[in-house]
Amino acid sequence: MGLVKELWQAAVALRGSIEPAEYKRFVLPFIFLRILSIRQEKHRPGAVPVPKKARWSELLAHAEDADIKLRLDDALEALEKAYPDPLRGMLPRIYATSNVDRHIVTRLFHLFSCDAFDNGDGEDLLGRIYQYFIGEFASSEGKRGGEYFTPTTIVELLVAMLEPTRGIVYDPCCGSGGMFVQSDVFAKHRGRLMFFGQESKEFTYRLCRVNLFIHGLGGDIRLGNTYSEDRHPQLKADYILSNPPFNDGSKGREGWGADQLSEDDPRLVIAGQKMPLSPRNANPMWMMHFLYHLKEGGTAGFVMAAGELSNNQTGRLEVRRTLVEADFVDCVVQLSAQLFANTQIPCTLWFLSKARTGGRESRKRTGEILFIDGRGMGALIPGSRKQKQLSPEEITRIAATYQEFRRKGRPQEVPGFARVASLQEVRDQGYALTPGRYVGAANLEDAEEFEERLPRLTAQLEQELDKAAALDARLRVLVKELRHGE
């Protein structure tokens, strides 16, 4: 990753006062254009003919010209016209009308023209650079960046646990498409996976479409709000991999839009039971959405805020209890805090499955749930003081434990790490799914999130302050009475 990081640092040095959210719109198309040109020059399988005005060599020859920003816009327009199906509307022309100094554009051309890309793996290197840059831009944007990027090791863990090899992969909040790209890597680019997704933010939607194009992947990616505008209403997927926004609707008065859903929305039914909605938190809605879009024999793996493991607010306990009683909950993995750049709260991975009765590649595991406590895993990313990442060995350990549970039987119980619990045990725990309650971890405190704990603690503090004020007032009265009695 040495060269990748050097390129990132060099690109950042050119940024000047441009905000990261804006700068990424200018930098990422350079990598896109470079990849397409290398594929054509090297006659790679799946390479697409690049219009002359969009070829890297042509643009580089004019990199010092005063009209280079206009030439860039023309190059992107030529690509959209050449490939209207995957790229129409995906490459907005922003350079000529921007305030970005043309000398920055010139230097970016020289930066991405380094000799390293002329080697045999130049195309793969640029693909990694594209993914890396997306991740770094997300980190620099903080919470906003989390809307379109899931940390790489989280994606790798989800994919390693689900093992998508053939069929439909669906992500209803697909961000920049990282789940699709990693699934294709796992499947060794055999072309046996079909990708379907939805994204509510227009820029992120374009980013995903271009990312898939760069990696030679097709996909049916649609723009729209997944809650109220399910763009794939009839889709049933073999695999669902997703990182929905944490606790969407928990802040502000508007909520997440529960009032926009129809009373007869089929997603609100689990095992024949109509579920109540939690208007101030969309987490249960995401779980119901995933379950609805799973085909028989399919499995969903997704990231969820840790507080959802034990929260008993209206609509949240009911959904969790019904998922357990209907025997859809396959595995719960609790991870450490600091794995995301945009939040310090811990997260969990949930696995809901419609393959628990067994099949050709899995055993019958009804009435059982695998709990894994990975809170002790992860180390700070080199150069970072606040963000962690999982190691390849940790990813392998968690994934192997889940595969053993799915295929061979109960994995060996490891106190503090992994244990299979019965549904009755979960009932006895009030349907709390915190792994620490089952694996014997030393710290059994529920993973209630700070955002959810703060209002409760604030209310308690206010009550105690009121009591203190009342006692203080009473004490003053008593002191005054004593003085008058002297």
PDB file of C-alpha atoms in Angstrom, residues 152-345:
ATOM      1  CA  THR A 152     -12.916  -2.321   4.178  1.00  0.00           C
ATOM      2  CA  THR A 153     -12.378  -4.873   6.937  1.00  0.00           C
ATOM      3  CA  ILE A 154     -16.084  -4.789   7.864  1.00  0.00           C
ATOM      4  CA  VAL A 155     -16.992  -5.491   4.234  1.00  0.00           C
ATOM      5  CA  GLU A 156     -14.392  -8.266   4.041  1.00  0.00           C
ATOM      6  CA  LEU A 157     -15.787  -9.873   7.201  1.00  0.00           C
ATOM      7  CA  LEU A 158     -19.394  -9.784   5.984  1.00  0.00           C
ATOM      8  CA  VAL A 159     -18.433 -11.295   2.631  1.00  0.00           C
ATOM      9  CA  ALA A 160     -16.203 -13.943   4.225  1.00  0.00           C
ATOM     10  CA  MET A 161     -19.081 -15.023   6.455  1.00  0.00           C
ATOM     11  CA  LEU A 162     -21.753 -15.103   3.729  1.00  0.00           C
ATOM     12  CA  GLU A 163     -19.497 -16.538   0.985  1.00  0.00           C
ATOM     13  CA  PRO A 164     -21.441 -15.280  -2.054  1.00  0.00           C
ATOM     14  CA  THR A 165     -20.547 -17.424  -5.064  1.00  0.00           C
ATOM     15  CA  ARG A 166     -23.607 -17.664  -7.309  1.00  0.00           C
ATOM     16  CA  GLY A 167     -26.930 -15.836  -7.498  1.00  0.00           C
ATOM     17  CA  ILE A 168     -28.343 -12.421  -6.618  1.00  0.00           C
ATOM     18  CA  VAL A 169     -26.541 -10.024  -4.260  1.00  0.00           C
ATOM     19  CA  TYR A 170     -28.681  -7.145  -2.991  1.00  0.00           C
ATOM     20  CA  ASP A 171     -27.791  -4.008  -1.041  1.00  0.00           C
ATOM     21  CA  PRO A 172     -30.683  -1.553  -0.530  1.00  0.00           C
ATOM     22  CA  CYS A 173     -28.374   1.227   0.726  1.00  0.00           C
ATOM     23  CA  CYS A 174     -25.379   0.408  -1.424  1.00  0.00           C
ATOM     24  CA  GLY A 175     -23.258   3.537  -0.976  1.00  0.00           C
ATOM     25  CA  SER A 176     -20.252   3.401  -3.303  1.00  0.00           C
ATOM     26  CA  GLY A 177     -20.813  -0.301  -4.050  1.00  0.00           C
ATOM     27  CA  GLY A 178     -18.122  -1.783  -1.821  1.00  0.00           C
ATOM     28  CA  MET A 179     -20.234  -4.836  -0.940  1.00  0.00           C
ATOM     29  CA  PHE A 180     -20.615  -5.677  -4.633  1.00  0.00           C
ATOM     30  CA  VAL A 181     -16.930  -5.238  -5.454  1.00  0.00           C
ATOM     31  CA  GLN A 182     -15.783  -7.393  -2.523  1.00  0.00           C
ATOM     32  CA  SER A 183     -18.368 -10.079  -3.342  1.00  0.00           C
ATOM     33  CA  ASP A 184     -16.978 -10.269  -6.867  1.00  0.00           C
ATOM     34  CA  VAL A 185     -13.443 -10.570  -5.474  1.00  0.00           C
ATOM     35  CA  PHE A 186     -14.573 -13.441  -3.224  1.00  0.00           C
ATOM     36  CA  ALA A 187     -16.282 -15.172  -6.153  1.00  0.00           C
ATOM     37  CA  LYS A 188     -13.004 -14.832  -8.107  1.00  0.00           C
ATOM     38  CA  HIS A 189     -14.586 -12.735 -10.859  1.00  0.00           C
ATOM     39  CA  ARG A 190     -16.398 -15.731 -12.338  1.00  0.00           C
ATOM     40  CA  GLY A 191     -19.429 -13.722 -13.372  1.00  0.00           C
ATOM     41  CA  ARG A 192     -21.878 -15.860 -11.416  1.00  0.00           C
ATOM     42  CA  LEU A 193     -23.203 -13.034  -9.265  1.00  0.00           C
ATOM     43  CA  MET A 194     -25.877 -10.503 -10.205  1.00  0.00           C
ATOM     44  CA  PHE A 195     -25.930  -7.201  -8.337  1.00  0.00           C
ATOM     45  CA  PHE A 196     -28.998  -5.193  -7.368  1.00  0.00           C
ATOM     46  CA  GLY A 197     -28.938  -2.074  -5.244  1.00  0.00           C
ATOM     47  CA  GLN A 198     -30.549   1.184  -4.270  1.00  0.00           C
ATOM     48  CA  GLU A 199     -29.137   4.463  -3.019  1.00  0.00           C
ATOM     49  CA  SER A 200     -30.945   7.609  -1.861  1.00  0.00           C
ATOM     50  CA  LYS A 201     -28.152  10.176  -2.394  1.00  0.00           C
ATOM     51  CA  GLU A 202     -27.656  11.157  -6.037  1.00  0.00           C
ATOM     52  CA  PHE A 203     -23.881  11.674  -5.899  1.00  0.00           C
ATOM     53  CA  THR A 204     -23.398   8.383  -4.069  1.00  0.00           C
ATOM     54  CA  TYR A 205     -25.638   6.647  -6.587  1.00  0.00           C
ATOM     55  CA  ARG A 206     -23.395   7.906  -9.409  1.00  0.00           C
ATOM     56  CA  LEU A 207     -20.310   6.901  -7.452  1.00  0.00           C
ATOM     57  CA  CYS A 208     -21.596   3.340  -7.154  1.00  0.00           C
ATOM     58  CA  ARG A 209     -22.474   3.079 -10.836  1.00  0.00           C
ATOM     59  CA  VAL A 210     -19.024   4.299 -11.884  1.00  0.00           C
ATOM     60  CA  ASN A 211     -17.322   2.031  -9.330  1.00  0.00           C
ATOM     61  CA  LEU A 212     -19.060  -1.012 -10.794  1.00  0.00           C
ATOM     62  CA  PHE A 213     -18.112   0.088 -14.313  1.00  0.00           C
ATOM     63  CA  ILE A 214     -14.471   0.450 -13.270  1.00  0.00           C
ATOM     64  CA  HIS A 215     -14.458  -3.088 -11.894  1.00  0.00           C
ATOM     65  CA  GLY A 216     -16.145  -4.504 -14.964  1.00  0.00           C
ATOM     66  CA  LEU A 217     -19.351  -5.304 -13.121  1.00  0.00           C
ATOM     67  CA  GLY A 218     -22.898  -4.875 -14.290  1.00  0.00           C
ATOM     68  CA  GLY A 219     -25.695  -4.136 -11.891  1.00  0.00           C
ATOM     69  CA  ASP A 220     -29.219  -2.851 -11.547  1.00  0.00           C
ATOM     70  CA  ILE A 221     -28.633   0.122  -9.248  1.00  0.00           C
ATOM     71  CA  ARG A 222     -31.532   2.509  -8.743  1.00  0.00           C
ATOM     72  CA  LEU A 223     -31.961   5.915  -7.141  1.00  0.00           C
ATOM     73  CA  GLY A 224     -34.568   6.449  -4.451  1.00  0.00           C
ATOM     74  CA  ASN A 225     -35.501   6.364  -0.776  1.00  0.00           C
ATOM     75  CA  THR A 226     -35.602   2.686   0.187  1.00  0.00           C
ATOM     76  CA  TYR A 227     -38.163   3.267   2.945  1.00  0.00           C
ATOM     77  CA  SER A 228     -40.869   4.843   0.825  1.00  0.00           C
ATOM     78  CA  GLU A 229     -39.684   4.004  -2.705  1.00  0.00           C
ATOM     79  CA  ASP A 230     -38.600   0.386  -2.830  1.00  0.00           C
ATOM     80  CA  ARG A 231     -37.214   0.286  -6.376  1.00  0.00           C
ATOM     81  CA  HIS A 232     -36.949  -3.518  -6.433  1.00  0.00           C
ATOM     82  CA  PRO A 233     -40.332  -4.453  -4.901  1.00  0.00           C
ATOM     83  CA  GLN A 234     -40.439  -8.009  -6.289  1.00  0.00           C
ATOM     84  CA  LEU A 235     -36.760  -8.862  -5.862  1.00  0.00           C
ATOM     85  CA  LYS A 236     -35.791 -11.936  -3.857  1.00  0.00           C
ATOM     86  CA  ALA A 237     -32.066 -12.266  -3.219  1.00  0.00           C
ATOM     87  CA  ASP A 238     -29.720 -15.112  -2.393  1.00  0.00           C
ATOM     88  CA  TYR A 239     -27.456 -12.790  -0.426  1.00  0.00           C
ATOM     89  CA  ILE A 240     -28.071  -9.431   1.186  1.00  0.00           C
ATOM     90  CA  LEU A 241     -25.064  -7.448   2.371  1.00  0.00           C
ATOM     91  CA  SER A 242     -25.675  -3.991   3.742  1.00  0.00           C
ATOM     92  CA  ASN A 243     -24.642  -1.232   6.106  1.00  0.00           C
ATOM     93  CA  PRO A 244     -27.779   0.868   6.686  1.00  0.00           C
ATOM     94  CA  PRO A 245     -27.488   4.236   8.454  1.00  0.00           C
ATOM     95  CA  PHE A 246     -27.268   3.826  12.228  1.00  0.00           C
ATOM     96  CA  ASN A 247     -30.403   4.881  14.137  1.00  0.00           C
ATOM     97  CA  ASP A 248     -31.859   6.835  11.230  1.00  0.00           C
ATOM     98  CA  GLY A 249     -34.618   9.137  12.463  1.00  0.00           C
ATOM     99  CA  SER A 250     -33.491   9.209  16.095  1.00  0.00           C
ATOM    100  CA  LYS A 251     -32.618  12.909  15.883  1.00  0.00           C
ATOM    101  CA  GLY A 252     -34.926  15.735  14.921  1.00  0.00           C
ATOM    102  CA  ARG A 253     -38.709  15.823  14.842  1.00  0.00           C
ATOM    103  CA  GLU A 254     -39.260  14.332  11.411  1.00  0.00           C
ATOM    104  CA  GLY A 255     -38.162  10.782  12.202  1.00  0.00           C
ATOM    105  CA  TRP A 256     -37.282   8.549   9.266  1.00  0.00           C
ATOM    106  CA  GLY A 257     -40.593   8.697   7.388  1.00  0.00           C
ATOM    107  CA  ALA A 258     -42.639   5.899   8.955  1.00  0.00           C
ATOM    108  CA  ASP A 259     -45.810   7.861   8.214  1.00  0.00           C
ATOM    109  CA  GLN A 260     -45.105   7.571   4.480  1.00  0.00           C
ATOM    110  CA  LEU A 261     -45.438   3.792   4.460  1.00  0.00           C
ATOM    111  CA  SER A 262     -48.677   2.160   3.412  1.00  0.00           C
ATOM    112  CA  GLU A 263     -50.613   0.211   6.033  1.00  0.00           C
ATOM    113  CA  ASP A 264     -50.507  -2.845   3.788  1.00  0.00           C
ATOM    114  CA  ASP A 265     -46.774  -2.627   3.016  1.00  0.00           C
ATOM    115  CA  PRO A 266     -45.775  -6.324   2.763  1.00  0.00           C
ATOM    116  CA  ARG A 267     -42.397  -5.643   4.351  1.00  0.00           C
ATOM    117  CA  LEU A 268     -44.077  -5.012   7.707  1.00  0.00           C
ATOM    118  CA  VAL A 269     -45.179  -8.631   8.088  1.00  0.00           C
ATOM    119  CA  ILE A 270     -42.937 -11.257   9.704  1.00  0.00           C
ATOM    120  CA  ALA A 271     -44.152 -14.857   9.762  1.00  0.00           C
ATOM    121  CA  GLY A 272     -47.738 -13.697   9.255  1.00  0.00           C
ATOM    122  CA  GLN A 273     -47.617 -11.070  12.007  1.00  0.00           C
ATOM    123  CA  LYS A 274     -47.990  -7.341  11.324  1.00  0.00           C
ATOM    124  CA  MET A 275     -45.200  -5.468  13.085  1.00  0.00           C
ATOM    125  CA  PRO A 276     -45.515  -2.071  14.773  1.00  0.00           C
ATOM    126  CA  LEU A 277     -43.208   0.634  13.490  1.00  0.00           C
ATOM    127  CA  SER A 278     -40.701   2.589  15.525  1.00  0.00           C
ATOM    128  CA  PRO A 279     -41.204   6.125  14.129  1.00  0.00           C
ATOM    129  CA  ARG A 280     -38.047   7.500  15.751  1.00  0.00           C
ATOM    130  CA  ASN A 281     -35.668   4.740  14.711  1.00  0.00           C
ATOM    131  CA  ALA A 282     -35.444   2.936  11.357  1.00  0.00           C
ATOM    132  CA  ASN A 283     -33.300   0.004  12.519  1.00  0.00           C
ATOM    133  CA  PRO A 284     -36.250  -2.444  12.764  1.00  0.00           C
ATOM    134  CA  MET A 285     -37.521  -1.286   9.365  1.00  0.00           C
ATOM    135  CA  TRP A 286     -34.193  -2.181   7.791  1.00  0.00           C
ATOM    136  CA  MET A 287     -34.314  -5.653   9.320  1.00  0.00           C
ATOM    137  CA  MET A 288     -37.839  -6.219   8.022  1.00  0.00           C
ATOM    138  CA  HIS A 289     -36.808  -4.944   4.597  1.00  0.00           C
ATOM    139  CA  PHE A 290     -33.874  -7.365   4.455  1.00  0.00           C
ATOM    140  CA  LEU A 291     -36.016 -10.307   5.503  1.00  0.00           C
ATOM    141  CA  TYR A 292     -38.726  -9.496   2.970  1.00  0.00           C
ATOM    142  CA  HIS A 293     -36.231  -9.471   0.089  1.00  0.00           C
ATOM    143  CA  LEU A 294     -34.577 -12.787   1.021  1.00  0.00           C
ATOM    144  CA  LYS A 295     -35.513 -15.761  -1.097  1.00  0.00           C
ATOM    145  CA  GLU A 296     -35.991 -19.173   0.487  1.00  0.00           C
ATOM    146  CA  GLY A 297     -32.514 -20.518   1.173  1.00  0.00           C
ATOM    147  CA  GLY A 298     -31.026 -17.015   1.273  1.00  0.00           C
ATOM    148  CA  THR A 299     -29.100 -15.256   4.040  1.00  0.00           C
ATOM    149  CA  ALA A 300     -28.666 -11.587   4.923  1.00  0.00           C
ATOM    150  CA  GLY A 301     -25.627 -10.169   6.689  1.00  0.00           C
ATOM    151  CA  PHE A 302     -25.744  -6.532   7.742  1.00  0.00           C
ATOM    152  CA  VAL A 303     -24.258  -3.950  10.078  1.00  0.00           C
ATOM    153  CA  MET A 304     -26.474  -2.678  12.861  1.00  0.00           C
ATOM    154  CA  ALA A 305     -26.082  -0.270  15.749  1.00  0.00           C
ATOM    155  CA  ALA A 306     -25.168  -2.132  18.932  1.00  0.00           C
ATOM    156  CA  GLY A 307     -28.115  -0.722  20.857  1.00  0.00           C
ATOM    157  CA  GLU A 308     -30.515  -2.743  18.715  1.00  0.00           C
ATOM    158  CA  LEU A 309     -29.391  -5.910  20.519  1.00  0.00           C
ATOM    159  CA  SER A 310     -31.337  -5.050  23.645  1.00  0.00           C
ATOM    160  CA  ASN A 311     -33.434  -1.921  23.098  1.00  0.00           C
ATOM    161  CA  ASN A 312     -37.006  -2.409  24.331  1.00  0.00           C
ATOM    162  CA  GLN A 313     -38.674   0.655  22.860  1.00  0.00           C
ATOM    163  CA  THR A 314     -41.985   0.218  21.049  1.00  0.00           C
ATOM    164  CA  GLY A 315     -41.557  -1.514  17.731  1.00  0.00           C
ATOM    165  CA  ARG A 316     -37.989  -2.572  18.414  1.00  0.00           C
ATOM    166  CA  LEU A 317     -38.458  -5.330  20.982  1.00  0.00           C
ATOM    167  CA  GLU A 318     -41.455  -6.684  19.037  1.00  0.00           C
ATOM    168  CA  VAL A 319     -39.463  -7.028  15.812  1.00  0.00           C
ATOM    169  CA  ARG A 320     -36.486  -8.604  17.567  1.00  0.00           C
ATOM    170  CA  ARG A 321     -38.685 -11.061  19.470  1.00  0.00           C
ATOM    171  CA  THR A 322     -40.593 -12.064  16.335  1.00  0.00           C
ATOM    172  CA  LEU A 323     -37.389 -12.606  14.352  1.00  0.00           C
ATOM    173  CA  VAL A 324     -36.152 -14.905  17.124  1.00  0.00           C
ATOM    174  CA  GLU A 325     -39.415 -16.824  17.544  1.00  0.00           C
ATOM    175  CA  ALA A 326     -39.825 -17.240  13.776  1.00  0.00           C
ATOM    176  CA  ASP A 327     -36.315 -18.755  13.771  1.00  0.00           C
ATOM    177  CA  PHE A 328     -34.707 -16.304  11.345  1.00  0.00           C
ATOM    178  CA  VAL A 329     -31.815 -15.130  13.555  1.00  0.00           C
ATOM    179  CA  ASP A 330     -28.776 -17.200  12.623  1.00  0.00           C
ATOM    180  CA  CYS A 331     -25.825 -15.369  14.145  1.00  0.00           C
ATOM    181  CA  VAL A 332     -24.953 -12.160  15.981  1.00  0.00           C
ATOM    182  CA  VAL A 333     -21.422 -10.756  16.087  1.00  0.00           C
ATOM    183  CA  GLN A 334     -20.533  -7.895  18.374  1.00  0.00           C
ATOM    184  CA  LEU A 335     -17.509  -5.841  17.335  1.00  0.00           C
ATOM    185  CA  SER A 336     -15.452  -3.211  19.079  1.00  0.00           C
ATOM    186  CA  ALA A 337     -15.927   0.521  18.966  1.00  0.00           C
ATOM    187  CA  GLN A 338     -13.836   2.736  16.667  1.00  0.00           C
ATOM    188  CA  LEU A 339     -14.136   0.568  13.557  1.00  0.00           C
ATOM    189  CA  PHE A 340     -15.929   3.406  11.753  1.00  0.00           C
ATOM    190  CA  ALA A 341     -14.386   6.779  11.048  1.00  0.00           C
ATOM    191  CA  ASN A 342     -17.698   8.587  11.476  1.00  0.00           C
ATOM    192  CA  THR A 343     -18.751   7.173  14.858  1.00  0.00           C
ATOM    193  CA  GLN A 344     -17.018   5.832  17.927  1.00  0.00           C
ATOM    194  CA  ILE A 345     -19.908   3.620  19.032  1.00  0.00           C
TER     195      ILE A 345
END
